Short mmCIF file of C-alpha atoms in Angstrom, two decimals:
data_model
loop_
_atom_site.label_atom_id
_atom_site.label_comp_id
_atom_site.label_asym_id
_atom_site.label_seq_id
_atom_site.Cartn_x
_atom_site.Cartn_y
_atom_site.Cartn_z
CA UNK A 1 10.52 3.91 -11.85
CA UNK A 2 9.90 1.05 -9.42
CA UNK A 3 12.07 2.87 -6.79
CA UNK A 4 10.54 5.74 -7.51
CA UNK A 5 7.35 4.17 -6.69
CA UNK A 6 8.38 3.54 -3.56
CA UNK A 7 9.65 6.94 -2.08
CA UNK A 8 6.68 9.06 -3.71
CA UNK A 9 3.50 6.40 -3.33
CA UNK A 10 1.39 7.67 0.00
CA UNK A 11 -0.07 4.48 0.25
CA UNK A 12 3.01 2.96 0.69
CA UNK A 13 4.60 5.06 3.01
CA UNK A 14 1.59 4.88 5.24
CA UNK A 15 1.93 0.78 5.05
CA UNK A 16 5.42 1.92 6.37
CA UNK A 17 5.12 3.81 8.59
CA UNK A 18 1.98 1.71 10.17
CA UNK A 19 4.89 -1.59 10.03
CA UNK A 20 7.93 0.82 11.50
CA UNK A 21 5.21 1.68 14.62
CA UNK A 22 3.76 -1.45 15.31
CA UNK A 23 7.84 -3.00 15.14
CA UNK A 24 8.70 0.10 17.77
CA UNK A 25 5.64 -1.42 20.04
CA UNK A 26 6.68 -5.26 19.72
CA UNK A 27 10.45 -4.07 20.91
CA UNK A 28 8.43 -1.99 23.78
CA UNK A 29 6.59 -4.69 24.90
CA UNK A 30 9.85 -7.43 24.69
CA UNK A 31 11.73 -5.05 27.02
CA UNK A 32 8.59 -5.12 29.75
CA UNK A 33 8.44 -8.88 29.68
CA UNK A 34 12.16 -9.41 29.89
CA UNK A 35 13.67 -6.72 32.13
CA UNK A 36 12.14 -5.88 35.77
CA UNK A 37 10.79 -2.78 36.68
CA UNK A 38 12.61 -0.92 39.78
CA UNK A 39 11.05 1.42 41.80
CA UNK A 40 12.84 4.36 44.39
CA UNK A 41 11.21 6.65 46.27
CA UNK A 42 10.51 8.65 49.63
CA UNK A 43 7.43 9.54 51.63
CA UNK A 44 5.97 11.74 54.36
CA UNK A 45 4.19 10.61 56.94
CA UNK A 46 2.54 12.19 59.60
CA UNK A 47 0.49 10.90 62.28
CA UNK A 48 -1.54 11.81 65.42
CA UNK A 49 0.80 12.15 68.82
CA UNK A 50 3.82 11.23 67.02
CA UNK A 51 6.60 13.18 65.40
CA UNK A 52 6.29 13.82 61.84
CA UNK A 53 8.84 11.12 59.73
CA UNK A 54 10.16 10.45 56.24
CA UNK A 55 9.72 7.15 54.86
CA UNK A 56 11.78 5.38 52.00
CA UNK A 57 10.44 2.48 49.62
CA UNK A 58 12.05 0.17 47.04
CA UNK A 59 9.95 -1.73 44.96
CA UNK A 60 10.27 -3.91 41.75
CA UNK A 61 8.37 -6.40 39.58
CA UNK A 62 9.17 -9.82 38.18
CA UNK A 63 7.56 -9.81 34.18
CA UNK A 64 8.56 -13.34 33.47
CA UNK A 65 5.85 -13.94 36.41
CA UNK A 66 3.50 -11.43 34.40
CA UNK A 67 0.91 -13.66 32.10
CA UNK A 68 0.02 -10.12 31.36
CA UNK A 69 3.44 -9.19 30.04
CA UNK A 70 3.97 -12.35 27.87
CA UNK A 71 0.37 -12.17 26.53
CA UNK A 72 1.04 -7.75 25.24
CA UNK A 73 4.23 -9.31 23.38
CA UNK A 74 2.50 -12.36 21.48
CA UNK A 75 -0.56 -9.57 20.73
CA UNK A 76 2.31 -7.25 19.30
CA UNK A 77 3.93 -9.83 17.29
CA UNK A 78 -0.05 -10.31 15.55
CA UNK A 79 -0.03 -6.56 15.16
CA UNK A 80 3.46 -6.42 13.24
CA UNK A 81 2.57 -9.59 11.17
CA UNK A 82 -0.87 -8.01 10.11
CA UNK A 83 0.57 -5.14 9.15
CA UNK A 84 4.03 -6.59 7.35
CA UNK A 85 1.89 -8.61 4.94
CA UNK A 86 -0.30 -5.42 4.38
CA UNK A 87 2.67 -3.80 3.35
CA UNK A 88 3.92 -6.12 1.01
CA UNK A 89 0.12 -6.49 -0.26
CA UNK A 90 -0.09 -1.98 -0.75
CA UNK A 91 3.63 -3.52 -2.53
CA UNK A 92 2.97 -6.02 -4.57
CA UNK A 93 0.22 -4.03 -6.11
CA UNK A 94 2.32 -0.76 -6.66
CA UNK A 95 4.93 -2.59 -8.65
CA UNK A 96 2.39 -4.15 -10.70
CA UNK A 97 0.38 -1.19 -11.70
CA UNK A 98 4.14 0.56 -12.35
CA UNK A 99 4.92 -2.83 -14.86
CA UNK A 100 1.84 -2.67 -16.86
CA UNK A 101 1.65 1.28 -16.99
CA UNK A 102 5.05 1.09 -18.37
CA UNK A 103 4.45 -2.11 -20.79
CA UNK A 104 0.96 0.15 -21.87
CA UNK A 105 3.19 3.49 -22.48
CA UNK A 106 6.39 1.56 -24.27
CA UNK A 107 3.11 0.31 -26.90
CA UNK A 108 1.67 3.55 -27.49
CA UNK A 109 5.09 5.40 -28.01
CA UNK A 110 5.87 2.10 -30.49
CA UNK A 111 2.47 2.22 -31.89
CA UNK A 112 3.05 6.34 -32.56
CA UNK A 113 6.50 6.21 -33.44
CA UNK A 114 5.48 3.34 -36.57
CA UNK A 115 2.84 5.47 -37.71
CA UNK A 116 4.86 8.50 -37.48
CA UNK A 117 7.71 7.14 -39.67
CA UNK A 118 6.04 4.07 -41.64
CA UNK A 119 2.82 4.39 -42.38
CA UNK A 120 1.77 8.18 -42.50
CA UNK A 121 4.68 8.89 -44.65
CA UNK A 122 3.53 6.27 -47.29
CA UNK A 123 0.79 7.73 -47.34
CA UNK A 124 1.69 10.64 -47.94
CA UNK A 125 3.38 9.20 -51.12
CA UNK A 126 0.85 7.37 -52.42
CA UNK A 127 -1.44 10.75 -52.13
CA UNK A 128 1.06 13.04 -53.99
CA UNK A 129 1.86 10.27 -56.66
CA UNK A 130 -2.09 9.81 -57.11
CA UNK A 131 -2.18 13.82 -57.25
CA UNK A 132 0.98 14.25 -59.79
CA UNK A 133 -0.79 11.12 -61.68
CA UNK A 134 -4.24 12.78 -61.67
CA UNK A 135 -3.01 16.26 -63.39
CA UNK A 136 -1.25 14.40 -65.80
CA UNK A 137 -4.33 12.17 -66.58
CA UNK A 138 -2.63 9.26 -65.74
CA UNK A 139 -4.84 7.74 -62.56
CA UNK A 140 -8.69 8.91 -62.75
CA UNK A 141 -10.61 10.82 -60.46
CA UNK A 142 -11.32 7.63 -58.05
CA UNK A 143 -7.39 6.72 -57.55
CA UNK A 144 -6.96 10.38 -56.16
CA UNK A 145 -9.90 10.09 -53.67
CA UNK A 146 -8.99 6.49 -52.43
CA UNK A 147 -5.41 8.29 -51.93
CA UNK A 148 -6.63 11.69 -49.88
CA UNK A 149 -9.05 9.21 -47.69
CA UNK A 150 -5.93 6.37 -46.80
CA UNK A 151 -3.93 9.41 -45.74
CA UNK A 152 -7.03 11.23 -44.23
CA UNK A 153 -7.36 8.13 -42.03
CA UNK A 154 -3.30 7.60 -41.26
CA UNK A 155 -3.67 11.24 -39.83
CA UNK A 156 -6.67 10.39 -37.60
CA UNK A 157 -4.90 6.88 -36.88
CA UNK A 158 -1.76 9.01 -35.60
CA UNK A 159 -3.73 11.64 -33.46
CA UNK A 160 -5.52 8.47 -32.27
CA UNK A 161 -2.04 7.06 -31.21
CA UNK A 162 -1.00 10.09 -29.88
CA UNK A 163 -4.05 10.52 -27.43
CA UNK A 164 -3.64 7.13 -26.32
CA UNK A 165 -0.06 7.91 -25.62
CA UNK A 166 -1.06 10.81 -23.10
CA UNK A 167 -3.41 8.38 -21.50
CA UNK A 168 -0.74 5.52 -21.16
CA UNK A 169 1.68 8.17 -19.76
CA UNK A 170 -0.31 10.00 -17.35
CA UNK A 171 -1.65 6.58 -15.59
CA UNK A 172 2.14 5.81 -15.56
CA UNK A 173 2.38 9.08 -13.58
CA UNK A 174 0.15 8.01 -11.15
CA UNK A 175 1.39 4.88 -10.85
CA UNK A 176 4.88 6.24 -10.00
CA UNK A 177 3.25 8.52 -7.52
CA UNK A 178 5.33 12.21 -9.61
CA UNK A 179 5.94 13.52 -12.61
CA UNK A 180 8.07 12.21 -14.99
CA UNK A 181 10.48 14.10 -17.74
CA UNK A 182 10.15 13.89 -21.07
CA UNK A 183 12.33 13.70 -23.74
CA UNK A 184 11.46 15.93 -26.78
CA UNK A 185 13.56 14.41 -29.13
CA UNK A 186 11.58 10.88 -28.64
CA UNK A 187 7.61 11.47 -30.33
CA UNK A 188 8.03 14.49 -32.68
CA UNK A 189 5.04 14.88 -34.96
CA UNK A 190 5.66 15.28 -38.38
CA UNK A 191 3.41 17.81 -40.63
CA UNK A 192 5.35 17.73 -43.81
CA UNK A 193 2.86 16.01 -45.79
CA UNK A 194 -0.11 18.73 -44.41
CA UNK A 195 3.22 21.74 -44.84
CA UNK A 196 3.38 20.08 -48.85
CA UNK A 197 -0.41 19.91 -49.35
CA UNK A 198 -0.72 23.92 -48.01
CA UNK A 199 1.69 25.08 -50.23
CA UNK A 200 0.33 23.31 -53.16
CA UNK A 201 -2.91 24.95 -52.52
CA UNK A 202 -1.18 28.62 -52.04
CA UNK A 203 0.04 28.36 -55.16
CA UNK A 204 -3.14 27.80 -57.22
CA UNK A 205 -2.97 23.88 -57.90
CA UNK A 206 -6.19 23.20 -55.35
CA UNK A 207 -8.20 23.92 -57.98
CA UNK A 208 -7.23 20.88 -59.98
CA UNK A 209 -7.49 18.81 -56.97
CA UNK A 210 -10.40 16.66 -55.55
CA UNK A 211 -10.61 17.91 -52.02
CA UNK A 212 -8.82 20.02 -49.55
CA UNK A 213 -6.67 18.45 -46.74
CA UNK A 214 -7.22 19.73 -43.19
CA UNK A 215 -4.64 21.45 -41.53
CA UNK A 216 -3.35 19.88 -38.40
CA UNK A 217 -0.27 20.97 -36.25
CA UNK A 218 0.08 19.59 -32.90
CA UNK A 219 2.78 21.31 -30.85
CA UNK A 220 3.47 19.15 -28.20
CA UNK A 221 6.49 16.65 -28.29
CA UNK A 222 6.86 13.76 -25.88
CA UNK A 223 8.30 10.40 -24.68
CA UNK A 224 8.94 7.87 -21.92
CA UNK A 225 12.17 7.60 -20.39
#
């Protein structure tokens, strides 16, 4: 993703392309202060009570002589320092917000995947235990309430996790500069225990229960490669 970073970043390509100019300039300005300049030409020349002529001229410059030459290549050498270390600042700064999006995502797919496939599926135990114990008057009313809310809440736990997943992901995005694919198979939400509760109620046994689940199916499956 780093690498990626680096091709698809604007930021950075404009710190690269401002270091690739100002490195083009510095080169210009060594080859003025270090080669001479020759000059070749002809000229006319016409005068009163003479015959017109032609004229020819050679001319060149010593830049070693040139304060003027030595001073443009020390200024270009500031201008390609200034704008290396800006470059490896617009860097430095990329790469970390590309580290800790990552770190952030890598939680929240850990954080979803443990709730997921730990802790909302005990739940959703301990609810149809408390139900089965309930209509066989084994656990009281209060044992099946404290069981509906525990998985009530490891359903709103898991959206939580899920939202803060997308969040994670989509400031990795940005940090990376693209889009990134996504593998189905990674985050897939599981309903079963909502599936089980629906189909206990379809076939008449709500009636003996203390409250109604909600029913919540989320479509969307996603990870971070």
């Amino acid at each position: 993703m780093e690498a990626l970073a680096l091709e698809r970043r604007p930021e950075l390509k404009a710190a690269a392309q401002a270091v690739e100019r100002s490195e083009k300039a510095k080169a210009l300005a060594e080859r003025d202060a270090k080669y001479p300049d020759f000059g070749l030409g002809w000229d006319f020349m016409q005068m009163p009570m003479k015959p017109e002529a032609w004229a020819g001229f050679f001319s060149f410059n010593l830049p070693w002589v040139n304060p003027r030459r030595k001073a443009e290549v020390q200024e270009r050498t500031k201008e390609l320092a200034a704008d290396q270390a800006a470059y490896l600042a617009v860097r430095n700064r990329v790469m970390f917000e590309v580290r800790d999006a990552a770190l952030k995502t890598r939680a929240a797919e850990r954080k979803v995947a443990l709730i997921q496939h730990d802790l909302l599926p005990r739940a959703e135990q301990n609810m149809e235990a408390a139900r089965v114990g309930y209509e066989k008057e084994r656990v009281d009313f209060l044992t099946l309430i404290e069981a509906q809310r525990a998985w009530l809440e490891a359903r709103l736990d898991y959206y939580k996790a899920l939202v803060e997943f997308e969040v994670s992901y989509a400031q990795l995005e940005k940090a990376v500069g693209t889009g990134l694919p996504r593998d189905k198979g990674s985050l897939q939400r599981s309903d079963t225990g909502t599936r089980r509760q629906e189909d206990k109620e379809t076939a008449g046994e709500s009636g003996r229960r203390a409250d109604r689940s909600p029913h919540l199916s989320p479509k969307t499956e996603r990870t971070v490669q």
